[in-house]
Coordinates of C-alpha atoms and ligand atoms in Angstrom, one line a residue:
X12 CA 112.2 91.7 81.4
X13 CA 111.4 95.4 82.1
X14 CA 111.9 97.1 85.4
X15 CA 110.0 100.3 86.1
X16 CA 110.1 102.6 89.2
X17 CA 107.2 104.3 90.9
X18 CA 106.4 105.5 94.4
X19 CA 105.7 103.0 97.2
X20 CA 102.3 103.2 98.8
X21 CA 102.4 99.8 100.6
X22 CA 105.2 97.3 100.9
X23 CA 105.2 93.6 100.3
X24 CA 105.8 91.4 97.2
X25 CA 103.3 90.0 94.7
X26 CA 104.0 87.7 91.8
X27 CA 101.2 87.0 89.3
X28 CA 99.5 87.9 86.0
X29 CA 99.0 91.5 85.0
X30 CA 95.6 92.9 84.2
X31 CA 95.6 96.3 82.7
X32 CA 92.7 98.5 83.3
X33 CA 93.5 101.2 80.8
X34 CA 91.7 104.1 79.3
X35 CA 93.9 104.1 76.3
X36 CA 92.3 102.3 73.4
X37 CA 93.3 101.4 69.8
X38 CA 92.8 103.8 66.9
X39 CA 89.3 104.1 65.5
X40 CA 89.1 104.7 61.8
X41 CA 87.4 107.9 60.6
X42 CA 85.2 107.2 57.6
X43 CA 82.8 109.2 55.6
X44 CA 79.3 107.7 56.0
X45 CA 77.1 107.8 53.0
X46 CA 73.9 107.3 55.0
X47 CA 73.8 109.2 58.3
X48 CA 70.5 107.7 59.3
X49 CA 72.1 104.3 59.1
X50 CA 74.9 105.4 61.4
X51 CA 72.4 106.9 63.8
X52 CA 70.6 103.5 63.9
X53 CA 74.0 101.7 64.4
X54 CA 74.8 104.0 67.3
X55 CA 71.4 103.5 69.0
X56 CA 71.6 99.7 68.6
X57 CA 75.1 99.7 70.0
X58 CA 74.1 101.9 72.9
X59 CA 71.2 99.5 73.8
X60 CA 73.6 96.5 73.7
X61 CA 76.1 98.4 75.9
X62 CA 73.3 99.0 78.4
X63 CA 72.4 95.3 78.4
X64 CA 76.1 94.4 79.0
X65 CA 76.2 96.8 81.9
X66 CA 73.0 95.4 83.3
X67 CA 74.5 91.9 83.2
X68 CA 77.6 93.2 84.8
X69 CA 75.5 94.9 87.5
X70 CA 73.7 91.7 88.2
X71 CA 76.9 89.6 88.2
X72 CA 78.7 91.9 90.5
X73 CA 75.9 92.4 92.9
X74 CA 75.5 88.6 93.2
X75 CA 79.3 87.9 93.6
X76 CA 80.0 90.9 95.7
X77 CA 77.4 93.4 96.8
X78 CA 75.0 96.1 95.5
X79 CA 77.5 98.8 96.5
X80 CA 80.2 97.4 94.3
X81 CA 77.8 96.9 91.4
X82 CA 76.7 100.6 91.5
X83 CA 79.3 101.8 89.0
X84 CA 77.6 99.8 86.3
X85 CA 74.3 101.4 87.0
X86 CA 75.9 104.8 86.8
X87 CA 77.4 103.9 83.4
X88 CA 74.0 103.0 82.1
X89 CA 72.7 106.4 83.2
X90 CA 75.6 108.1 81.5
X91 CA 74.9 106.3 78.2
X92 CA 71.4 107.8 78.3
X93 CA 72.7 111.3 79.0
X94 CA 71.4 113.8 76.4
X95 CA 74.6 115.7 76.1
X96 CA 76.4 112.5 75.1
X97 CA 73.7 111.6 72.6
X98 CA 73.6 115.1 71.1
X99 CA 77.4 115.2 70.7
X100 CA 77.4 111.8 68.8
X101 CA 74.5 112.8 66.6
X102 CA 76.1 116.1 65.8
X103 CA 79.2 114.2 64.5
X104 CA 77.1 111.9 62.4
X105 CA 74.8 114.5 61.0
X106 CA 77.0 117.6 60.5
X107 CA 80.3 116.0 59.9
X108 CA 79.0 113.0 58.0
X109 CA 81.2 110.6 59.9
X110 CA 80.8 106.9 61.0
X111 CA 79.2 106.1 64.3
X112 CA 82.3 104.7 66.0
X113 CA 84.3 107.8 65.2
X114 CA 81.5 110.1 66.3
X115 CA 81.3 108.2 69.6
X116 CA 85.1 108.4 70.1
X117 CA 85.0 112.1 69.4
X118 CA 82.0 112.8 71.7
X119 CA 83.6 110.7 74.5
X120 CA 86.9 112.5 74.2
X121 CA 85.5 116.0 74.0
X122 CA 83.1 115.6 76.9
X123 CA 85.7 113.8 79.0
X124 CA 88.1 116.7 78.5
X125 CA 85.4 119.1 79.7
X126 CA 85.0 117.0 82.8
X127 CA 88.7 116.7 83.3
X128 CA 89.0 120.5 83.4
X129 CA 86.4 120.9 86.1
X130 CA 87.4 122.1 89.5
X131 CA 85.2 119.6 91.2
X132 CA 87.2 116.4 92.0
X133 CA 84.1 114.3 91.7
X134 CA 83.3 115.7 88.2
X135 CA 87.0 115.3 87.2
X136 CA 86.7 111.6 88.2
X137 CA 83.8 111.2 85.8
X138 CA 86.1 112.0 82.8
X139 CA 87.4 108.4 83.0
X140 CA 83.8 107.1 83.1
X141 CA 83.0 108.9 79.9
X142 CA 85.9 107.4 78.1
X143 CA 84.9 104.1 79.5
X144 CA 81.3 104.2 78.3
X145 CA 82.3 105.4 74.9
X146 CA 84.8 102.7 74.5
X147 CA 82.2 100.1 75.4
X148 CA 79.9 101.4 72.6
X149 CA 82.9 101.6 70.1
X150 CA 83.9 98.0 71.0
X151 CA 80.3 96.9 70.1
X152 CA 80.4 98.8 66.9
X153 CA 83.7 97.5 65.8
X154 CA 83.2 93.9 67.2
X155 CA 86.2 94.2 69.5
X156 CA 86.3 92.3 72.8
X157 CA 86.6 94.5 75.9
X158 CA 88.2 93.9 79.2
X159 CA 86.3 94.5 82.4
X160 CA 87.8 95.9 85.6
X161 CA 85.8 93.5 87.8
X162 CA 85.1 90.9 88.7
X163 CA 88.0 88.6 87.7
X164 CA 88.2 84.9 88.5
X165 CA 91.9 84.7 89.2
X166 CA 93.7 87.2 91.5
X167 CA 95.7 89.6 89.4
X168 CA 98.2 92.4 89.6
X169 CA 96.1 95.4 88.6
X170 CA 97.6 98.2 86.5
X171 CA 95.5 101.2 86.1
X172 CA 95.8 104.8 85.0
X173 CA 94.2 106.0 88.2
X174 CA 91.4 104.9 90.5
X175 CA 89.0 107.1 92.3
X176 CA 88.2 106.4 95.9
X177 CA 84.8 105.1 94.8
X178 CA 86.4 102.7 92.3
X179 CA 88.9 101.6 94.9
X180 CA 86.2 100.7 97.4
X181 CA 84.6 98.6 94.8
X182 CA 87.7 96.4 94.2
X183 CA 87.3 92.9 95.5
X184 CA 90.4 92.5 97.8
X185 CA 90.6 88.8 97.3
X186 CA 91.0 89.2 93.6
X187 CA 93.8 91.8 93.6
X188 CA 97.4 90.7 94.4
X189 CA 98.8 94.2 94.1
X190 CA 98.1 97.4 92.3
X191 CA 100.0 99.9 90.4
X192 CA 98.7 103.2 89.0
X193 CA 100.2 105.7 86.6
X194 CA 98.9 108.7 88.6
X195 CA 97.9 109.4 92.2
X196 CA 99.7 110.6 95.3
X197 CA 100.7 108.9 98.5
X198 CA 98.3 110.7 100.8
X199 CA 95.3 110.6 98.5
X200 CA 92.3 108.7 99.8
X201 CA 92.9 106.2 97.0
X202 CA 96.3 105.4 98.4
X203 CA 94.9 105.3 101.9
X204 CA 92.4 102.7 100.7
X205 CA 95.1 100.8 99.0
X206 CA 97.0 100.6 102.2
X207 CA 94.0 99.5 104.1
X208 CA 93.7 96.5 101.7
X209 CA 97.2 95.6 103.0
X210 CA 98.5 94.6 99.5
X211 CA 101.6 95.9 97.7
X212 CA 100.7 99.1 96.0
X213 CA 102.7 101.6 93.9
X214 CA 101.7 104.9 92.3
X215 CA 103.3 107.2 89.7
X216 CA 104.6 104.3 87.6
X217 CA 104.6 104.8 83.9
X218 CA 103.8 101.2 82.9
X219 CA 103.4 99.8 79.4
X220 CA 99.8 98.7 78.7
X221 CA 101.3 95.9 76.6
X222 CA 102.1 94.1 79.8
X223 CA 98.5 92.9 80.0
X224 CA 98.5 89.2 80.6
X225 CA 102.2 88.9 81.3
X226 CA 103.7 87.6 84.4
X227 CA 105.0 90.3 86.7
X228 CA 106.6 91.0 90.1
X229 CA 105.5 93.9 92.3
X230 CA 108.1 95.0 94.8
X231 CA 106.0 97.3 97.0
X232 CA 109.0 98.1 99.3
X233 CA 111.1 99.3 96.4
X234 CA 108.2 100.8 94.4
X235 CA 109.2 98.5 91.5
X236 CA 107.3 96.7 88.8
X237 CA 109.2 94.0 86.9
X238 CA 107.3 92.6 83.9
X239 CA 108.1 89.4 82.1
X240 CA 110.9 88.5 84.6
X241 CA 113.7 86.1 83.7
X242 CA 114.0 82.8 85.6
X243 CA 116.7 84.1 87.9
X244 CA 114.8 87.2 89.0
X245 CA 111.7 85.2 89.5
X246 CA 113.5 82.8 91.7
X247 CA 115.1 85.7 93.7
X248 CA 111.7 87.3 94.3
X249 CA 110.0 84.1 95.2
X250 CA 112.6 83.7 97.9
X251 CA 112.1 87.3 99.0
X252 CA 108.4 86.9 99.1
X253 CA 108.7 83.7 101.2
X254 CA 110.9 85.5 103.7
X255 CA 108.5 88.5 103.8
X256 CA 105.6 86.2 104.3
X257 CA 107.5 84.5 107.1
X258 CA 108.3 87.9 108.7
X259 CA 104.6 88.8 108.5
X260 CA 103.8 85.5 110.1
X261 CA 106.2 86.4 112.9
X262 CA 104.4 89.6 113.4
X263 CA 101.3 87.6 114.1
X264 CA 103.1 86.2 117.1
X265 CA 102.8 89.7 118.5
X266 CA 99.0 89.3 118.7
X267 CA 97.9 89.5 122.3
X268 CA 101.2 91.2 123.4
X269 CA 101.4 94.7 124.9
X270 CA 102.4 97.8 123.1
X271 CA 105.2 98.5 125.6
X272 CA 108.8 99.8 125.1
X273 CA 111.8 98.0 126.6
X274 CA 111.8 100.5 129.3
X275 CA 108.2 100.2 130.1
X276 CA 106.4 103.1 128.3
X277 CA 103.2 102.0 126.8
X278 CA 101.0 103.4 124.1
X279 CA 97.6 102.4 122.5
X280 CA 97.6 101.2 118.9
X281 CA 94.3 101.5 117.3
X282 CA 93.0 101.0 113.7
X283 CA 91.6 103.3 111.1
X284 CA 88.5 102.0 109.3
X285 CA 86.2 103.1 106.6
X286 CA 83.3 100.9 107.3
X287 CA 81.9 97.8 108.9
X288 CA 83.8 95.5 106.5
X289 CA 87.2 96.7 107.9
X290 CA 86.4 95.8 111.5
X291 CA 87.4 92.2 110.9
X292 CA 90.8 93.4 109.7
X293 CA 91.2 95.6 112.8
X294 CA 90.4 92.6 115.1
X295 CA 92.5 90.1 113.2
X296 CA 95.5 92.5 113.6
X297 CA 94.7 92.9 117.3
X298 CA 93.9 96.6 117.2
X299 CA 93.2 98.0 120.7
X300 CA 90.3 100.0 119.3
X301 CA 89.2 102.1 116.3
X302 CA 91.0 105.5 116.4
X303 CA 89.3 106.8 113.3
X304 CA 86.2 105.6 111.6
X305 CA 86.0 107.6 108.4
X306 CA 82.2 107.8 108.4
X307 CA 82.1 109.6 105.1
X308 CA 82.6 106.3 103.4
X309 CA 79.0 105.5 104.3
X310 CA 78.1 108.5 102.1
X311 CA 80.3 107.7 99.2
X312 CA 78.9 105.5 96.4
X313 CA 75.3 105.9 97.5
X314 CA 72.7 107.9 95.6
X315 CA 71.2 109.7 98.6
X316 CA 72.1 110.6 102.2
X317 CA 72.3 107.5 104.3
X318 CA 69.4 107.8 106.8
X319 CA 69.7 107.7 110.5
X320 CA 68.8 104.0 110.7
X321 CA 71.4 103.0 108.1
X322 CA 74.1 104.9 109.9
X323 CA 72.9 103.6 113.3
X324 CA 73.2 100.0 112.2
X325 CA 76.7 100.6 110.8
X326 CA 77.9 102.3 114.0
X327 CA 76.2 99.8 116.2
X328 CA 77.7 96.8 114.3
X329 CA 81.2 98.3 114.6
X330 CA 80.7 99.1 118.3
X331 CA 79.4 95.6 119.0
X332 CA 82.1 93.8 117.0
X333 CA 84.8 95.8 118.9
X334 CA 83.2 94.5 122.1
X335 CA 83.9 97.3 124.5
X336 CA 87.0 98.6 122.8
X337 CA 87.0 102.2 122.0
X338 CA 85.5 103.3 118.6
X339 CA 86.1 106.9 117.6
X340 CA 83.7 107.9 114.9
X341 CA 84.6 110.9 112.9
X342 CA 81.7 112.9 111.7
X343 CA 81.3 113.3 108.0
X344 CA 84.4 114.6 106.3
X345 CA 83.0 115.1 102.8
X346 CA 84.4 117.7 100.4
X347 CA 87.9 118.2 98.9
X348 CA 88.7 114.9 97.1
X349 CA 85.7 113.1 98.6
X350 CA 82.8 114.2 96.4
X351 CA 79.3 113.1 96.6
X352 CA 76.9 114.2 93.9
X353 CA 73.7 114.5 96.0
X354 CA 75.4 117.1 98.3
X355 CA 75.3 119.5 95.3
X356 CA 78.5 121.1 96.4
X357 CA 79.6 124.0 94.3
X358 CA 82.7 123.8 92.1
X359 CA 85.6 125.5 93.9
X360 CA 88.8 127.1 93.0
X361 CA 90.6 125.4 95.9
X362 CA 88.7 122.4 97.1
X363 CA 91.2 121.6 99.8
X364 CA 90.8 125.0 101.2
X365 CA 87.1 124.8 100.6
X366 CA 83.8 123.7 101.8
X367 CA 84.3 120.5 103.6
X368 CA 83.7 118.5 106.7
X369 CA 82.2 120.5 109.7
X370 CA 82.0 123.6 107.5
X371 CA 79.2 121.8 105.6
X372 CA 77.7 120.3 108.8
X373 CA 77.5 123.6 110.5
X374 CA 75.7 125.1 107.5
X375 CA 73.4 122.1 107.1
X376 CA 72.6 121.1 110.7
X377 CA 70.1 118.5 109.6
X378 CA 72.9 116.4 108.2
X379 CA 74.9 116.7 111.4
X380 CA 71.8 116.0 113.6
X381 CA 71.0 112.8 111.7
X382 CA 74.5 111.6 112.1
X383 CA 74.8 112.6 115.8
X384 CA 71.5 110.9 116.5
X385 CA 72.8 107.7 114.9
X386 CA 76.1 107.9 116.7
X387 CA 74.5 108.6 120.1
X388 CA 72.0 105.8 119.7
X389 CA 74.8 103.4 118.8
X390 CA 76.7 104.5 121.9
X391 CA 74.3 102.4 124.0
X392 CA 75.9 99.3 122.4
X393 CA 79.6 99.9 122.9
X394 CA 82.4 102.2 123.7
X395 CA 81.9 105.0 121.2
X396 CA 83.4 108.5 121.1
X397 CA 82.8 111.2 118.5
X398 CA 85.3 113.4 116.8
X399 CA 85.0 116.4 114.6
X400 CA 87.2 117.0 111.6
X401 CA 88.7 120.2 110.1
X402 CA 88.4 122.4 113.2
X403 CA 90.0 125.8 112.9
X404 CA 88.2 127.9 115.5
X405 CA 86.9 127.6 119.0
X406 CA 83.4 128.8 118.1
X407 CA 83.1 125.8 115.7
X408 CA 83.6 123.2 118.5
X409 CA 81.4 125.2 120.8
X410 CA 78.6 125.2 118.2
X411 CA 79.1 121.5 117.5
X412 CA 78.8 120.8 121.3
X413 CA 75.6 122.8 121.4
X414 CA 74.1 120.7 118.6
X415 CA 75.4 117.6 120.4
X416 CA 73.6 118.6 123.6
X417 CA 70.4 119.4 121.7
X418 CA 70.4 116.0 120.1
X419 CA 71.0 114.3 123.4
X420 CA 68.0 116.3 124.8
X421 CA 65.8 115.1 122.0
X422 CA 66.9 111.4 122.5
X423 CA 66.2 111.7 126.2
X424 CA 62.7 113.1 125.5
X425 CA 62.1 110.2 123.2
X426 CA 63.4 107.8 125.9
X427 CA 66.0 106.5 123.5
X428 CA 69.1 105.1 125.2
X429 CA 72.6 106.5 124.7
X430 CA 75.8 106.8 126.6
X431 CA 75.5 110.0 128.8
X432 CA 79.2 110.3 129.1
X433 CA 80.2 109.8 125.5
X434 CA 83.4 111.7 124.8
X435 CA 83.9 114.3 122.2
X436 CA 87.2 115.1 120.5
X437 CA 88.6 117.2 117.7
X438 CA 90.9 116.4 114.9
X439 CA 94.0 118.6 114.7
X440 CA 94.4 119.1 111.0
X441 CA 94.8 122.8 110.5
X442 CA 97.6 125.1 111.5
X443 CA 95.0 127.2 113.3
X444 CA 93.9 124.2 115.5
X445 CA 97.6 123.7 116.5
X446 CA 98.0 127.3 117.4
X447 CA 94.8 127.4 119.5
X448 CA 95.3 123.9 120.8
X449 CA 95.4 125.2 124.4
X450 CA 91.9 126.7 124.0
X451 CA 90.6 123.6 122.2
X452 CA 91.9 121.3 124.9
X453 CA 89.7 123.1 127.3
X454 CA 86.6 122.4 125.2
X455 CA 87.0 118.7 124.4
X456 CA 88.0 115.3 125.9
X457 CA 90.6 114.4 123.4
X458 CA 92.6 115.3 120.3
X459 CA 93.5 113.2 117.3
X460 CA 96.2 114.7 115.0
X461 CA 95.4 114.2 111.3
X462 CA 98.8 114.5 109.9
X463 CA 97.7 114.0 106.3
X464 CA 95.8 117.2 106.2
X465 CA 98.1 118.9 108.8
X466 CA 101.0 118.3 106.4
X467 CA 99.3 119.7 103.4
X468 CA 98.1 122.8 105.3
X469 CA 101.3 123.4 107.3
X470 CA 103.5 123.0 104.1
X471 CA 100.9 124.6 101.8
X472 CA 101.2 121.5 99.5
X473 CA 98.1 119.9 98.1
X474 CA 98.0 116.2 99.2
X475 CA 96.4 115.3 95.9
X476 CA 99.1 116.7 93.7
X477 CA 101.8 114.1 92.9
X478 CA 104.2 116.8 91.7
X479 CA 104.5 118.1 95.2
X480 CA 105.7 114.9 96.7
X481 CA 109.2 116.3 97.6
X482 CA 107.6 119.4 99.0
X483 CA 105.2 117.5 101.3
X484 CA 107.8 116.0 103.7
X485 CA 105.9 114.7 106.7
X486 CA 109.2 114.7 108.7
X487 CA 109.5 118.5 108.1
X488 CA 110.5 120.2 111.4
X489 CA 107.5 122.5 111.1
X490 CA 105.2 119.5 111.2
X491 CA 107.1 117.9 114.1
X492 CA 106.9 121.1 116.1
X493 CA 103.2 121.3 115.4
X494 CA 102.7 117.8 116.7
X495 CA 104.8 118.6 119.8
X496 CA 102.8 121.7 120.5
X497 CA 99.5 119.8 120.2
X498 CA 100.6 117.0 122.5
X499 CA 101.8 119.6 125.1
X500 CA 98.5 121.5 125.0
X501 CA 96.5 118.3 125.4
X502 CA 98.5 117.1 128.3
X503 CA 98.5 120.5 130.0
X504 CA 94.8 120.1 130.4
X505 CA 94.8 116.4 131.1
X506 CA 93.4 115.4 127.8
X507 CA 94.6 112.5 125.7
X508 CA 96.1 112.9 122.2
X509 CA 96.4 110.4 119.4
X510 CA 97.7 110.5 115.8
X511 CA 95.5 109.1 113.1
X512 CA 97.2 110.3 109.9
X513 CA 99.4 108.0 107.8
X514 CA 102.4 109.2 109.7
X515 CA 101.2 107.3 112.8
X516 CA 102.3 104.1 111.0
X517 CA 105.8 105.4 110.0
X518 CA 108.1 103.4 112.3
X519 CA 110.9 105.9 111.8
X520 CA 108.6 108.2 113.9
X521 CA 107.6 105.7 116.6
X522 CA 110.4 106.7 119.0
X523 CA 109.7 110.4 118.5
X524 CA 105.9 109.9 119.3
X525 CA 106.7 107.8 122.3
X526 CA 109.2 110.5 123.6
X527 CA 106.5 113.1 123.2
X528 CA 104.1 111.0 125.2
X529 CA 101.5 110.5 122.5
X530 CA 98.8 108.4 124.0
X531 CA 97.5 106.5 120.9
X532 CA 98.5 105.8 117.3
X533 CA 95.8 104.8 114.9
X534 CA 97.0 103.1 111.8
X535 CA 95.7 101.0 108.9
X536 CA 94.8 97.6 110.3
X537 CA 97.6 95.8 108.4
X538 CA 100.2 98.1 110.2
X539 CA 99.1 97.5 113.8
X540 CA 101.5 94.7 114.5
X541 CA 104.3 96.4 112.6
X542 CA 104.0 99.4 114.9
X543 CA 103.6 97.2 117.9
X544 CA 106.9 95.5 116.9
X545 CA 108.6 99.0 116.6
X546 CA 107.3 100.0 120.0
X547 CA 108.5 96.8 121.6
X548 CA 112.0 97.3 120.2
X549 CA 112.3 100.9 121.4
X550 CA 114.2 101.8 124.4
X551 CA 113.7 105.4 125.5
X552 CA 116.6 105.3 127.9
X553 CA 119.0 105.0 125.0
Ligands
LIG626 C1 94.2 113.2 108.2 O1 94.0 114.3 107.6 O2 95.4 113.0 108.6 C2 93.2 112.2 108.4 C3 93.4 111.2 109.2 O3 92.0 112.4 107.8 P1 91.8 112.1 106.2 O4 93.1 111.4 105.7 O5 90.6 111.2 106.1 O6 91.6 113.5 105.7
LIG627 MG1 91.9 114.8 107.2

């Protein structure tokens, strides 16, 4: 048995078979090739076969899951046809006189390193794809069998180097018991997605790829991975898991109950969602509404801007499913770690301090208008509010409100129905927004504190950087004061204030939030009942 420690992302226990999705591959022999043209032909043949494999995977995945999940296999086919890749392989074969498999390995590594050095997070994430496509071609050339990330038949414990947000959204939840990555950080969007899957998840764990196929235990609470456990340990964890399952079942008894403290203070508990498919989870867990709909996930993993109709349908479906409960849709928060190629965003020295969210929307109002039209149209079908991310100045919200009024005017002219009284709010995610929260409160209907970004900006610690974990303490007094100041400003002007960052689900903080008088906590669906439980056990008189 081996026991390894990482950092917890989501609690719970899983026992099952390990599936390693690893970029590390066995050695490829470097040989001198007597006939370069024969190697070229071997490469071209293997590349064609690789594309056929990818096409088959594409079809299988789009049939068993959906087109969205299958997209990655389409992207890989395109990457195989990329001229830079072909040139690099041919160069190895012709000028160095080496065998095709070694030339592919070399080309894949070199190009992937170029990508890995890029400032742009999206491009960096493509480094893994390059290694992946070259390995597929090498496997064909050497006759080795390759593993596929998805889809698997049996649910597995997934071990991976790292997963990008777009890979994570493609994972089939029903096929993953837990996941463990070597890299990543707790507030990255990948970790947020992992939490929304509600399965045990650990990051920063230096696993051994040899564990593939072995039985393992994931202890999400302790951040532990135990591979090849002995009988005694297995029995212990089976018992722990049963107790944990029972405790979770007990939580289900809290469905339908109020979020009220022992001394009668109540608070709303909403859910954070990334798309239509999360609404079911929100409802199952009895969320009182949607406190954050991360609309940018509609833009991730597509090849072009989602049009007004596509967005409208998504927002309308969510609003209808929530049946009158509040749904707060955040306008596009693209940029930083959430990269989308068709936006053609420039590479940046400091993406987190860069061109993202409303900064893009204010420069490219056509994107904002399309989204606001879709949101406003959907508002005729439920209880929708809109919220703007990454606000730092009063003029920004004033300009956003102007565009909002213009869009309303257009819809009225076109006799299209919408909710005349739809509320507008801002996210408080920058230190500037905290410091001008009194002014902002006079401009909007509500605030929602995004503690993930607020932590990174208040503490000047990149949320994507795992090395900064101990410097990004979300309980830091500076952050707690920022939250208090924001709540006071909102209430001074009679506005409501929620928290939708990951801290909202931290039950060590529940009492503090209740004491401040926070109106709403919005958490990943699987944490709604846990937070309700914490609220119901709190006594503010104590
Ligand atoms: C936040 O910053 O706390 C937040 C909720 O937004 P996101 O995590 O999507 O940046
Ligand atoms: Mg944020």
